[in-house]
Short mmCIF file of C-alpha atoms and ligand atoms in Angstrom, two decimals:
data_model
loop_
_atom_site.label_atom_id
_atom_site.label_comp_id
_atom_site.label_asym_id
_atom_site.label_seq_id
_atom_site.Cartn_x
_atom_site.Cartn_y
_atom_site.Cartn_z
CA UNK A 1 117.86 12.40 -10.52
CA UNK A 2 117.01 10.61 -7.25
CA UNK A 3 120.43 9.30 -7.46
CA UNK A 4 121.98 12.67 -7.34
CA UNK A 5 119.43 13.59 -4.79
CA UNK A 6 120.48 10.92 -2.55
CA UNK A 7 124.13 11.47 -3.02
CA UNK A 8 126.63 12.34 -0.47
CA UNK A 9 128.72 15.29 -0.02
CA UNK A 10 132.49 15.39 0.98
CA UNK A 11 134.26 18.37 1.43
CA UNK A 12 138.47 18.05 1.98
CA UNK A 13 140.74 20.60 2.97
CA UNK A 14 144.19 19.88 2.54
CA UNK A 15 147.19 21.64 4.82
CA UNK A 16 151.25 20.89 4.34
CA UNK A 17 153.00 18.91 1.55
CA UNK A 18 152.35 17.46 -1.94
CA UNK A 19 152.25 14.00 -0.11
CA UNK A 20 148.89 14.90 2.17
CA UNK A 21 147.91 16.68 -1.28
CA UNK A 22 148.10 12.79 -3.08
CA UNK A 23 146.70 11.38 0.40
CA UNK A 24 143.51 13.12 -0.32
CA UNK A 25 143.32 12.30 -3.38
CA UNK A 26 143.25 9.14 -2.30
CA UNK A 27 140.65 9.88 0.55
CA UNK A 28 138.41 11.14 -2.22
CA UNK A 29 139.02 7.77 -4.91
CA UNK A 30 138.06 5.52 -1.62
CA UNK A 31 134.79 8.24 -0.63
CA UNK A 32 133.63 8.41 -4.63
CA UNK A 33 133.50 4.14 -4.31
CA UNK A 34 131.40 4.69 -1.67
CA UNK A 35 129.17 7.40 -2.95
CA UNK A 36 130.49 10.59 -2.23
CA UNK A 37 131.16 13.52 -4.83
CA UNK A 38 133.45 16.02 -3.65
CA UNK A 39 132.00 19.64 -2.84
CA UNK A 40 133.97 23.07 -2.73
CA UNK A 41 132.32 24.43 0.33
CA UNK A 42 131.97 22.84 3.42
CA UNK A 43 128.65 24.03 3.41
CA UNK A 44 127.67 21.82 0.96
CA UNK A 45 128.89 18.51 2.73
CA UNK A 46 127.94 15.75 4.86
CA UNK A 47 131.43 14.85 5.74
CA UNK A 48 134.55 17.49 6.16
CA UNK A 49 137.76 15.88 6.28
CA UNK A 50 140.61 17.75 7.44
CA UNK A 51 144.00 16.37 6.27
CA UNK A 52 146.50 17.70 8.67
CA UNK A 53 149.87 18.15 8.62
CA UNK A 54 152.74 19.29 11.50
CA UNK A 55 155.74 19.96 10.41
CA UNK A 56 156.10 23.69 11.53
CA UNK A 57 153.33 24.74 14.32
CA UNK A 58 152.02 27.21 11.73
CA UNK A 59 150.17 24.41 9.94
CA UNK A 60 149.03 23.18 13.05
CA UNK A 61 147.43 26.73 14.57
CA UNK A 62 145.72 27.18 11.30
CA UNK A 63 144.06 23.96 11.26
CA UNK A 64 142.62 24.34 15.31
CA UNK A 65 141.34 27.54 13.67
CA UNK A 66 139.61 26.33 10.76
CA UNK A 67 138.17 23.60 12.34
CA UNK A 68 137.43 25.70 15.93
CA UNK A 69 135.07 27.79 12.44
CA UNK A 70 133.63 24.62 11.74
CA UNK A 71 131.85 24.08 15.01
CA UNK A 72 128.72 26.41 14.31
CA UNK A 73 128.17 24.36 11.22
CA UNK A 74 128.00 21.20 12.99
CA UNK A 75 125.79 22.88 16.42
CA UNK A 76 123.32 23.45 13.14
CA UNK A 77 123.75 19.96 11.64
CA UNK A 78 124.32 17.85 14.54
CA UNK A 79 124.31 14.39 11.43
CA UNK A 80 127.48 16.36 9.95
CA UNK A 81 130.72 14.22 10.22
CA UNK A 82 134.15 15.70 11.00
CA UNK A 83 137.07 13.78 10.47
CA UNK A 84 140.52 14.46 11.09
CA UNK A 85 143.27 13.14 9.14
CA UNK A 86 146.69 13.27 8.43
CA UNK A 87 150.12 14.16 10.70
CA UNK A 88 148.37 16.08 13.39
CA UNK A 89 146.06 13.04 13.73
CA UNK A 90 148.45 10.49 13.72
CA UNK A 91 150.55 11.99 16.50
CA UNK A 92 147.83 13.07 18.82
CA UNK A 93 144.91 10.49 18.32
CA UNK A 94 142.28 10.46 20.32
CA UNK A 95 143.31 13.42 22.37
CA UNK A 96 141.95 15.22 19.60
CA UNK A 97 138.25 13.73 20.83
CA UNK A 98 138.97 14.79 23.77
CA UNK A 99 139.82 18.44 23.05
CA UNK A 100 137.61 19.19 20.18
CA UNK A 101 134.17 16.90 20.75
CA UNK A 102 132.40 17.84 17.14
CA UNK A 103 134.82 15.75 15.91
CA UNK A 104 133.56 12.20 15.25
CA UNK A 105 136.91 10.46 13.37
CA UNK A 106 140.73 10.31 13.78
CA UNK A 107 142.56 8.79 11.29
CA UNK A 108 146.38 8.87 10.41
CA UNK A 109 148.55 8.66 6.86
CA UNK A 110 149.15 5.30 7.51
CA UNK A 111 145.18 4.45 7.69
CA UNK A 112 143.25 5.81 4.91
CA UNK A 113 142.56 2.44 3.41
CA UNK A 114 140.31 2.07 6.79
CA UNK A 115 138.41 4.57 5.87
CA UNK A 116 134.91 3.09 4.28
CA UNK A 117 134.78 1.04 7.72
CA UNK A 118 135.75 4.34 9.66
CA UNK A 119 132.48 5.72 8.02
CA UNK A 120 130.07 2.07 8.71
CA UNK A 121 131.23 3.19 12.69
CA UNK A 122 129.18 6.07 13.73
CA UNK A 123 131.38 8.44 16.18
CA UNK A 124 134.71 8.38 18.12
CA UNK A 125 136.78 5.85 15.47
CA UNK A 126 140.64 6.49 16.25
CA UNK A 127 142.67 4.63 13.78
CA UNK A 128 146.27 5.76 14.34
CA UNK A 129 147.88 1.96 13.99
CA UNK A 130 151.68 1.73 12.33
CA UNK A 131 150.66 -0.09 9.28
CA UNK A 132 153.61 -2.24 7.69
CA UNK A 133 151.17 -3.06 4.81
CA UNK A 134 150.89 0.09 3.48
CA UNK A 135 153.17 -0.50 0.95
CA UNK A 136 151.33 -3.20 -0.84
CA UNK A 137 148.25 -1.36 -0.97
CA UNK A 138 147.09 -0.56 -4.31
CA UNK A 139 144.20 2.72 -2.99
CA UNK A 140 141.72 4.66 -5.94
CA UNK A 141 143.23 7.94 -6.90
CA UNK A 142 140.65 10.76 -7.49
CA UNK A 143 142.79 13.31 -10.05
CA UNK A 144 141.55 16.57 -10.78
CA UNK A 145 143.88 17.44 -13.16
CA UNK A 146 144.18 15.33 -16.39
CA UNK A 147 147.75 16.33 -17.23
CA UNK A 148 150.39 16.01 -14.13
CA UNK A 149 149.37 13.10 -12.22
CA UNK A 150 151.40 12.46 -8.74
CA UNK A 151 151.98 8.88 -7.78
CA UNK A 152 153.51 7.26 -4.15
CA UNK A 153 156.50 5.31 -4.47
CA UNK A 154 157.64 5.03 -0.78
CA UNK A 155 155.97 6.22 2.51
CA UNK A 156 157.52 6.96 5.60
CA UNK A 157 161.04 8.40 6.29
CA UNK A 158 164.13 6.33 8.26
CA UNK A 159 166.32 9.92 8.39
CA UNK A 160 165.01 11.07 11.81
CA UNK A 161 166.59 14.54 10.81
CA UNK A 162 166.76 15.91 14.57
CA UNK A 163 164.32 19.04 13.61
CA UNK A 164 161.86 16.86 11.71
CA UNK A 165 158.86 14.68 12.86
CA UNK A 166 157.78 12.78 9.37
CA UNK A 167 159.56 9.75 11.04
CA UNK A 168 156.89 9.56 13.89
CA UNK A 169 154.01 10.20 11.80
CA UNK A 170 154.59 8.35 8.82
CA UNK A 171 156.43 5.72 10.32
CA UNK A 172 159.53 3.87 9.02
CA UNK A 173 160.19 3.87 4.90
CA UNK A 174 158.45 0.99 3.18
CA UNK A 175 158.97 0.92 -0.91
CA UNK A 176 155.71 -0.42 -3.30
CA UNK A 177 156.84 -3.28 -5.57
CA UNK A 178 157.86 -1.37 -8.81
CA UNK A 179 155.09 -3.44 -10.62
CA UNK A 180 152.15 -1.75 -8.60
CA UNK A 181 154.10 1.37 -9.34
CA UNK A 182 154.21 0.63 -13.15
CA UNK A 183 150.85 -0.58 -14.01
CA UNK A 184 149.68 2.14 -11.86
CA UNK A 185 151.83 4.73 -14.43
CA UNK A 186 150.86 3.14 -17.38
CA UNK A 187 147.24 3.26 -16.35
CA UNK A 188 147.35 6.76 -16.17
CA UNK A 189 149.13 7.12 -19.68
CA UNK A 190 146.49 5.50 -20.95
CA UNK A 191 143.99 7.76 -19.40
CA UNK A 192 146.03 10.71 -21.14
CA UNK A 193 148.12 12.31 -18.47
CA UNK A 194 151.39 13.35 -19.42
CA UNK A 195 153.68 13.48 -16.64
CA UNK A 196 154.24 12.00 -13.43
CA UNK A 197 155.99 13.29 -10.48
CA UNK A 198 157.13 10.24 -8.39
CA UNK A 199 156.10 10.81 -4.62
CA UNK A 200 158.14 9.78 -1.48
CA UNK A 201 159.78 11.34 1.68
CA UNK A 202 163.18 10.32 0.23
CA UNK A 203 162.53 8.74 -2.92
CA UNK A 204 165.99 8.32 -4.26
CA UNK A 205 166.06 5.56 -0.65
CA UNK A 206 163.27 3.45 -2.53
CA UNK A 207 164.24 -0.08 -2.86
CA UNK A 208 162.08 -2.75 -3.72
CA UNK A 209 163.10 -5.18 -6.31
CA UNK A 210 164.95 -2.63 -8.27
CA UNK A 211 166.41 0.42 -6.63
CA UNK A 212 165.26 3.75 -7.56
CA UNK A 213 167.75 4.05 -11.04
CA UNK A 214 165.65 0.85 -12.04
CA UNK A 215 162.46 2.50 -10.95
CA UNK A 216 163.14 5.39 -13.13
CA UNK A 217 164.27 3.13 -16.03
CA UNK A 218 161.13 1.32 -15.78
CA UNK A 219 158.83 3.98 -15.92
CA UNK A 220 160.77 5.89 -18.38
CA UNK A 221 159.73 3.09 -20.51
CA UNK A 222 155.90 3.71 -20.40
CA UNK A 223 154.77 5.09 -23.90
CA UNK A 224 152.60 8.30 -23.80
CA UNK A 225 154.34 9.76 -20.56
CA UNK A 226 156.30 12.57 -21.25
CA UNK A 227 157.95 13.81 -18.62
CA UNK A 228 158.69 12.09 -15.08
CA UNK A 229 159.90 13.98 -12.24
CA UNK A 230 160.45 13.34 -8.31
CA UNK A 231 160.27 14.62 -4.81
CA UNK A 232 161.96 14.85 -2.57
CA UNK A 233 165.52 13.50 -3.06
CA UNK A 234 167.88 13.52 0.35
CA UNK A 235 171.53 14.37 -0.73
CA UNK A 236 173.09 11.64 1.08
CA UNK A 237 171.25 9.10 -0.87
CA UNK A 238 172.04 10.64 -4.62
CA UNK A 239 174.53 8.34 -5.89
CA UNK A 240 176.61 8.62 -9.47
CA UNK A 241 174.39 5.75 -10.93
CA UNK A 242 170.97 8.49 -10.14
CA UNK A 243 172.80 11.31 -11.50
CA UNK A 244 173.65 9.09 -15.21
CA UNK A 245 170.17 7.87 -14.79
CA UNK A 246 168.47 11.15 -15.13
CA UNK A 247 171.16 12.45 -17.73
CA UNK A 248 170.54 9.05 -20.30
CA UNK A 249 166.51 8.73 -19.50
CA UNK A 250 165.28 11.26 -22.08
CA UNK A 251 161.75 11.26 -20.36
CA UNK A 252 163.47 12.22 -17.18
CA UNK A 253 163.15 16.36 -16.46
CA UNK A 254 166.13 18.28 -15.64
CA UNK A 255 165.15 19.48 -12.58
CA UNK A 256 166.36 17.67 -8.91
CA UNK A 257 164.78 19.17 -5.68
CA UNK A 258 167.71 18.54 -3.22
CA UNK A 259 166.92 20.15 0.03
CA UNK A 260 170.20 21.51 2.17
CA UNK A 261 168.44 22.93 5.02
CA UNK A 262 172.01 24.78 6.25
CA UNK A 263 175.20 26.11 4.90
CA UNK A 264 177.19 24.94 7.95
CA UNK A 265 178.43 21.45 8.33
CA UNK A 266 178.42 21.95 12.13
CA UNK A 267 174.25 22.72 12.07
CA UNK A 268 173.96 19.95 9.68
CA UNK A 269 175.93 17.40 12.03
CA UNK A 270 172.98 18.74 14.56
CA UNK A 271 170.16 18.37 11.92
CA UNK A 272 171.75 14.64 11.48
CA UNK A 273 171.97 15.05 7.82
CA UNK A 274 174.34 12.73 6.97
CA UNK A 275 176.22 15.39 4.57
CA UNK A 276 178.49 17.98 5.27
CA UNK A 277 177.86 21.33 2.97
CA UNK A 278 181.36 20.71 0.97
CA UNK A 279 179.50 16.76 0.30
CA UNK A 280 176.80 18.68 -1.33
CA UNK A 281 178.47 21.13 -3.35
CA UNK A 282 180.77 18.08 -4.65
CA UNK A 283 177.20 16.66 -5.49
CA UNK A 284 176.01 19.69 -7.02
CA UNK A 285 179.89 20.13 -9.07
CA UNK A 286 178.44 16.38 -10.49
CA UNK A 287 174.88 16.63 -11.66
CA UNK A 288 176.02 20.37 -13.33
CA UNK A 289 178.95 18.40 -15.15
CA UNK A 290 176.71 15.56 -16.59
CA UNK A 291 173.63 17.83 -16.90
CA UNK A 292 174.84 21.52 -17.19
CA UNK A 293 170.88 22.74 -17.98
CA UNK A 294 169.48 20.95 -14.68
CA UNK A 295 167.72 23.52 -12.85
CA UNK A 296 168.33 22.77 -8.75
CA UNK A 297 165.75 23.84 -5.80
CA UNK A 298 166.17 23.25 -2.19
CA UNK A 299 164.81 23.68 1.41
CA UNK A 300 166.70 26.09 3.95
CA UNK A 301 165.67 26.12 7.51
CA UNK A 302 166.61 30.03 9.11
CA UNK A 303 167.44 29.75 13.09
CA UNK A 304 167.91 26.62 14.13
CA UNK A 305 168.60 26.11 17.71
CA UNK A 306 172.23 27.03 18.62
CA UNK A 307 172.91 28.84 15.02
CA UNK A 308 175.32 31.25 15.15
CA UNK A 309 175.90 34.60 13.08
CA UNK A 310 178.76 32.02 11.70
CA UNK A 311 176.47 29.52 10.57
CA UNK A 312 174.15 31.66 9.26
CA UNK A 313 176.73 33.48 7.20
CA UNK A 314 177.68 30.04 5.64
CA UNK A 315 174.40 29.24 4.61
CA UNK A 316 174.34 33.32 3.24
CA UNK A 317 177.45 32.00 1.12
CA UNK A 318 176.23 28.71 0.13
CA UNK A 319 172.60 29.98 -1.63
CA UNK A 320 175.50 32.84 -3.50
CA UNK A 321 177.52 30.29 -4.45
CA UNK A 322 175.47 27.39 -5.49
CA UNK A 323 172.94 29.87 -7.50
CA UNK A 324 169.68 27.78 -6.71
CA UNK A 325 166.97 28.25 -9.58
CA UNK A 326 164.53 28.27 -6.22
CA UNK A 327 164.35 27.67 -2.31
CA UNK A 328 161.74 26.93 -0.20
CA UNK A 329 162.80 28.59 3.22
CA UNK A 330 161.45 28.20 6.95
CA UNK A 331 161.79 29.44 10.37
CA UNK A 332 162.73 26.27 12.23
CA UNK A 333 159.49 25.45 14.86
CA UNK A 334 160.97 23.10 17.61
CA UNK A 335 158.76 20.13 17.12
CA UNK A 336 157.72 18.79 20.53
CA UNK A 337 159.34 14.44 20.34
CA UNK A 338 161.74 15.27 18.29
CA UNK A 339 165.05 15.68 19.23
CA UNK A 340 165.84 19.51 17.94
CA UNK A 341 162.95 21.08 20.08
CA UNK A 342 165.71 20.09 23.10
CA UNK A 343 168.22 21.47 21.62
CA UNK A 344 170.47 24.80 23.21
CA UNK A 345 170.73 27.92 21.61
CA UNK A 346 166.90 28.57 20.99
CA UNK A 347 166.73 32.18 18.68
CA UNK A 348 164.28 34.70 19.13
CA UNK A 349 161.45 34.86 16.68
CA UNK A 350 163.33 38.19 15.47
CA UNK A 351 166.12 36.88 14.42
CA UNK A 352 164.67 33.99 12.77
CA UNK A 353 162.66 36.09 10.84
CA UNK A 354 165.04 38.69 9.81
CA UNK A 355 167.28 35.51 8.64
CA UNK A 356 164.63 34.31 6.86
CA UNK A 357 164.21 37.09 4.65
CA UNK A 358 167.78 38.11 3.86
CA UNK A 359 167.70 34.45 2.93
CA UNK A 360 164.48 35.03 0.45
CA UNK A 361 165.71 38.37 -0.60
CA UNK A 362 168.89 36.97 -1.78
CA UNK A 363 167.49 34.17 -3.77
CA UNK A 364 164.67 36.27 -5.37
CA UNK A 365 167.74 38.38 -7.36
CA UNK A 366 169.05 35.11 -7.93
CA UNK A 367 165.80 33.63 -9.11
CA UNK A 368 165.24 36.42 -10.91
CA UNK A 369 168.89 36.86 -12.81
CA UNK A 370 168.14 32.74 -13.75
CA UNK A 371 164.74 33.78 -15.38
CA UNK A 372 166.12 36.73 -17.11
CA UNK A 373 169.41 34.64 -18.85
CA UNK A 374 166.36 32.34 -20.93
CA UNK A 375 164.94 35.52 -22.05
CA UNK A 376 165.32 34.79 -26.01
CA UNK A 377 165.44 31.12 -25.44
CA UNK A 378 163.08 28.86 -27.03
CA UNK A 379 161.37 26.33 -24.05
CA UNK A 380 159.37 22.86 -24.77
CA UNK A 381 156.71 23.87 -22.39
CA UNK A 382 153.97 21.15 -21.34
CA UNK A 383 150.51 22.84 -20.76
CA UNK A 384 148.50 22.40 -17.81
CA UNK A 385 145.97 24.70 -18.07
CA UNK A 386 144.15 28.10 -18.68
CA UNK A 387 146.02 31.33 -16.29
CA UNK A 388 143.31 31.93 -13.08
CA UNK A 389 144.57 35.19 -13.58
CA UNK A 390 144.37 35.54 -17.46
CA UNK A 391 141.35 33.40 -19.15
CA UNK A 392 143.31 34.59 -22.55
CA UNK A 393 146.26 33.13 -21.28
CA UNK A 394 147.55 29.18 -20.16
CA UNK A 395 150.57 28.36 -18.38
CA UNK A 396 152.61 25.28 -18.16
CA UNK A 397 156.28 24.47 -17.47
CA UNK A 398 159.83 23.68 -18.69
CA UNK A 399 161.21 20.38 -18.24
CA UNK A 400 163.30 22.66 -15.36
CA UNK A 401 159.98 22.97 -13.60
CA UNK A 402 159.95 27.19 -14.35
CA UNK A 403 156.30 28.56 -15.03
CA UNK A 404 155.98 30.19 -18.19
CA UNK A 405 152.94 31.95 -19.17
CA UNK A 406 151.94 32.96 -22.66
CA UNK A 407 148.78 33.41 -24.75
CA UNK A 408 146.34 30.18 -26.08
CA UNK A 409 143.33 28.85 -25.88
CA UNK A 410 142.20 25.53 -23.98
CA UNK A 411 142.48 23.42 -27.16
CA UNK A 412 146.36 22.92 -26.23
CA UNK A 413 146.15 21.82 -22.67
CA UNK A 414 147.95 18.41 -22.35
CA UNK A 415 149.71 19.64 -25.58
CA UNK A 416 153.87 19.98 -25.88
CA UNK A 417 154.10 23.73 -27.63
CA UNK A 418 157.65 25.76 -28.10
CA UNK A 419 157.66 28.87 -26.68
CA UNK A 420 160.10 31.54 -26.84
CA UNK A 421 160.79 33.65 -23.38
CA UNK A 422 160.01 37.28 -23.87
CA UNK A 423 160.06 38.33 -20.26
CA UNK A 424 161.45 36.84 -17.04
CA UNK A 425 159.31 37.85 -13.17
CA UNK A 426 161.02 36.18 -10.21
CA UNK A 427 158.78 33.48 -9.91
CA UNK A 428 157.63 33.20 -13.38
CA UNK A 429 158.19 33.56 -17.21
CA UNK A 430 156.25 34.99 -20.24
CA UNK A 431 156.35 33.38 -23.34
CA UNK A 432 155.37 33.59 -27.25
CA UNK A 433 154.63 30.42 -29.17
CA UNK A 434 156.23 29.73 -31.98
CA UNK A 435 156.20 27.14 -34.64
N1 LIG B 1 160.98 23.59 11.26
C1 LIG B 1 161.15 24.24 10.09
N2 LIG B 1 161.18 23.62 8.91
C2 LIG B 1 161.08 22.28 8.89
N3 LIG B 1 161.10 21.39 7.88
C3 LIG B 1 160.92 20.16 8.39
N4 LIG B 1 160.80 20.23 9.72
C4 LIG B 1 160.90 21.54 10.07
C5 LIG B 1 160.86 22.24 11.29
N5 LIG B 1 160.70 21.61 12.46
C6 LIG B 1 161.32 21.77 6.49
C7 LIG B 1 162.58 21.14 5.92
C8 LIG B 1 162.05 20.10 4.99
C9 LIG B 1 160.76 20.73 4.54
C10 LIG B 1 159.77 19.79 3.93
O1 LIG B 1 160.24 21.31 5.70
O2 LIG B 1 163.29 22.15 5.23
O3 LIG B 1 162.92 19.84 3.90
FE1 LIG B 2 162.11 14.73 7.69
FE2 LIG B 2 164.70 14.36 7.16
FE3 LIG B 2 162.90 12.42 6.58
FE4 LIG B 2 162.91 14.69 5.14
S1 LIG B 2 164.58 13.18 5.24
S2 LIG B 2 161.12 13.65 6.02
S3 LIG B 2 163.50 16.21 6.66
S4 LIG B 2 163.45 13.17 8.63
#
């Protein structure tokens, strides 16, 4: 009781990716060790993290705002302690002390492990190092979930896509030893979870002592994981022997997220892709032969600097003709360092927008002519959990990552169930059990 009494209170709020999503999951296995339990409200806590991220300057405003909220709470509490994690961090270190004083830490992805000593220092710790150990760090997962479980295989990116700054925040691509990457698997197949997603920039780049087929064969190995999927995959670095891999692993989904960002090879020479679009679609003509089910998602960016009504009409014809079960699209936000946000050719916010939602409009009828051909079809869906929308209801997935949603009670969560698809939504399906 005293115990609980004394305890400490951390509260985390997440912005961006599924990577800074892991990273504070790690934030909170390194905090628990040290006597923290995580709280919902910020309210409740004694230390609010704020894991950043700044790939488009959307995430970044709504970050200064939340945390601008946050200063009332600490004017009130003056032993609160604000940290600030993550991209945003990384890249703009101890300005961020300067500009925003109720903040009392700055630390960047490549630094959580300092963390505990971060917390021994009282105010005004900057730890923004490039840290070529981070690979061989081994750092306590806290997991919410007990089903999906998401686990680092690389960190950092070597691309330096012109529009992107990953490369200068997470510094350059460093692969764990597939052992750590293993036991870590196996550990959590012993604690019950039933698939993994493997975690990196540019995973299918991971080389360590096996390259990233071996990886996968490895892990496909591990008894009492079901299903193992991966983000994000760059197309240049999808080779024939990945493609077989995934098509002969049975534990392997059938489901690649394969961003193309543009339709035009002459934006995606800017970009510095490494691909031209008729690369990819010979990619996308090879994982369709060997796996004709694979279901195929993909990033677009609408209005990059210099795109023309040309360009834009290729990457119009590309999402029609490739037929992507999903895309993630973006305005493109000129990232100050990188070398896009110098670019010619800058777009109005107008047109970017209006691109970006012919773009989304499009793929929604395609999304939603996918969903409706598995009406009838009978799915192997994995459960996660109980609807938040439906309490009678749980929802889960198909190994080709589609939502399905169908009525069941909690028993079955973790549980494989067959389901038939009665209905298809754009973004989701309904489904019946059946025997
Ligand atoms: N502007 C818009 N979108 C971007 N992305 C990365 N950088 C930018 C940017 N500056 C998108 C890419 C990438 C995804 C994770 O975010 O599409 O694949
Ligand atoms: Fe950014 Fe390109 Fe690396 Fe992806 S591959 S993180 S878009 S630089």
């Amino acid at each position: 009781m005293l115990f609980s009494f004394m305890k400490k209170h951390v509260y985390i709020t997440t912005f961006g990716c599924q990577m800074n999503v892991h990273d504070s999951e790690k934030m909170a296995g390194i905090l628990e060790q040290e006597g923290y339990s995580l709280r919902d409200n910020p309210k409740d806590a004694d230390l609010i993290i704020f894991n950043t991220c700044s790939i488009r300057q959307k995430a970044e405003q709504k970050f200064y705002s939340e945390l601008g909220r946050i200063k009332s709470l600490k004017k009130r509490r003056p032993d609160l302690k604000i940290a600030v994690a993550g991209c945003i961090a990384q890249q703009q270190g101890r300005a961020i002390l300067k500009k925003v004083p109720h903040v009392d830490y700055v630390f960047g992805p490549q630094n959580i492990h300092m963390l505990s000593d971060m917390l021994r220092t009282n105010k005004d710790v900057v730890a923004v190092d490039d840290n070529p150990e981070i690979a061989e760090l081994d750092l306590p997962v806290s997991r919410k979930e007990g089903v999906r479980a998401w686990v680092s295989i690389m960190y950092g990116c070597n691309n330096f896509c012109s529009y992107c700054i990953v490369p200068y925040t997470r510094g350059r691509e460093r692969s764990r030893p597939s052992e750590n990457i293993y036991r870590e698997v196996a550990g959590l197949a012993s604690n019950g979870f039933k698939e993994v997603t493997l975690l990196g920039q540019n995973v299918n780049s991971y080389r360590s002592d096996v390259d990233f087929s071996g990886l996968l064969k490895k892990i496909n190995s591990i008894e009492g994981i079901d299903r193992i999927r991966f983000v994000t995959s760059h197309p240049h670095d999808l080779s024939d022997d990945l493609i077989i891999s995934m098509k002969e692993l049975d534990r392997v989904c059938e489901h690649i997220h394969l961003p193309l960002q543009s339709g035009s090879s002459r934006i995606l020479e800017l970009m510095n892709r490494g691909y031209t679009y008729e690369d990819y679609r010979r990619k996308v003509e090879r994982l369709k032969d060997a796996i004709p089910h694979i279901s195929i998602t993909t990033d677009i960016i609408a209005g990059f600097h210099g795109e023309t009504d040309n360009d834009y009409m290729a990457t119009i014809n590309a999402v029609n003709d490739i037929e992507f079960d999903g895309i993630f699209a973006f305005k493109f936000s000129p990232r100050p360092g990188t070398r896009a946000a110098n670019m010619e050719g800058q777009l109005s916010d107008e047109i970017k927008s209006e691109r970006l939602s012919e773009i989304l409009e499009i793929q929604d009828k395609i999304s939603f002519m996918k969903n409706e051909a598995l009406r009838g079809s009978v799915q192997e869906i994995l459960v996660e959990g109980v609807s938040e929308t439906d309490k009678g209801k749980l929802t889960g997935r198909t190994r080709t990552n589609k939502i399905v949603n169908f009525r069941g009670t909690d028993v079955h969560v973790g549980q494989m169930l067959y389901v038939e698809i009665v209905e298809a939504r754009r973004h989701s399906l309904e489904g019946r059990p059946v025997r």
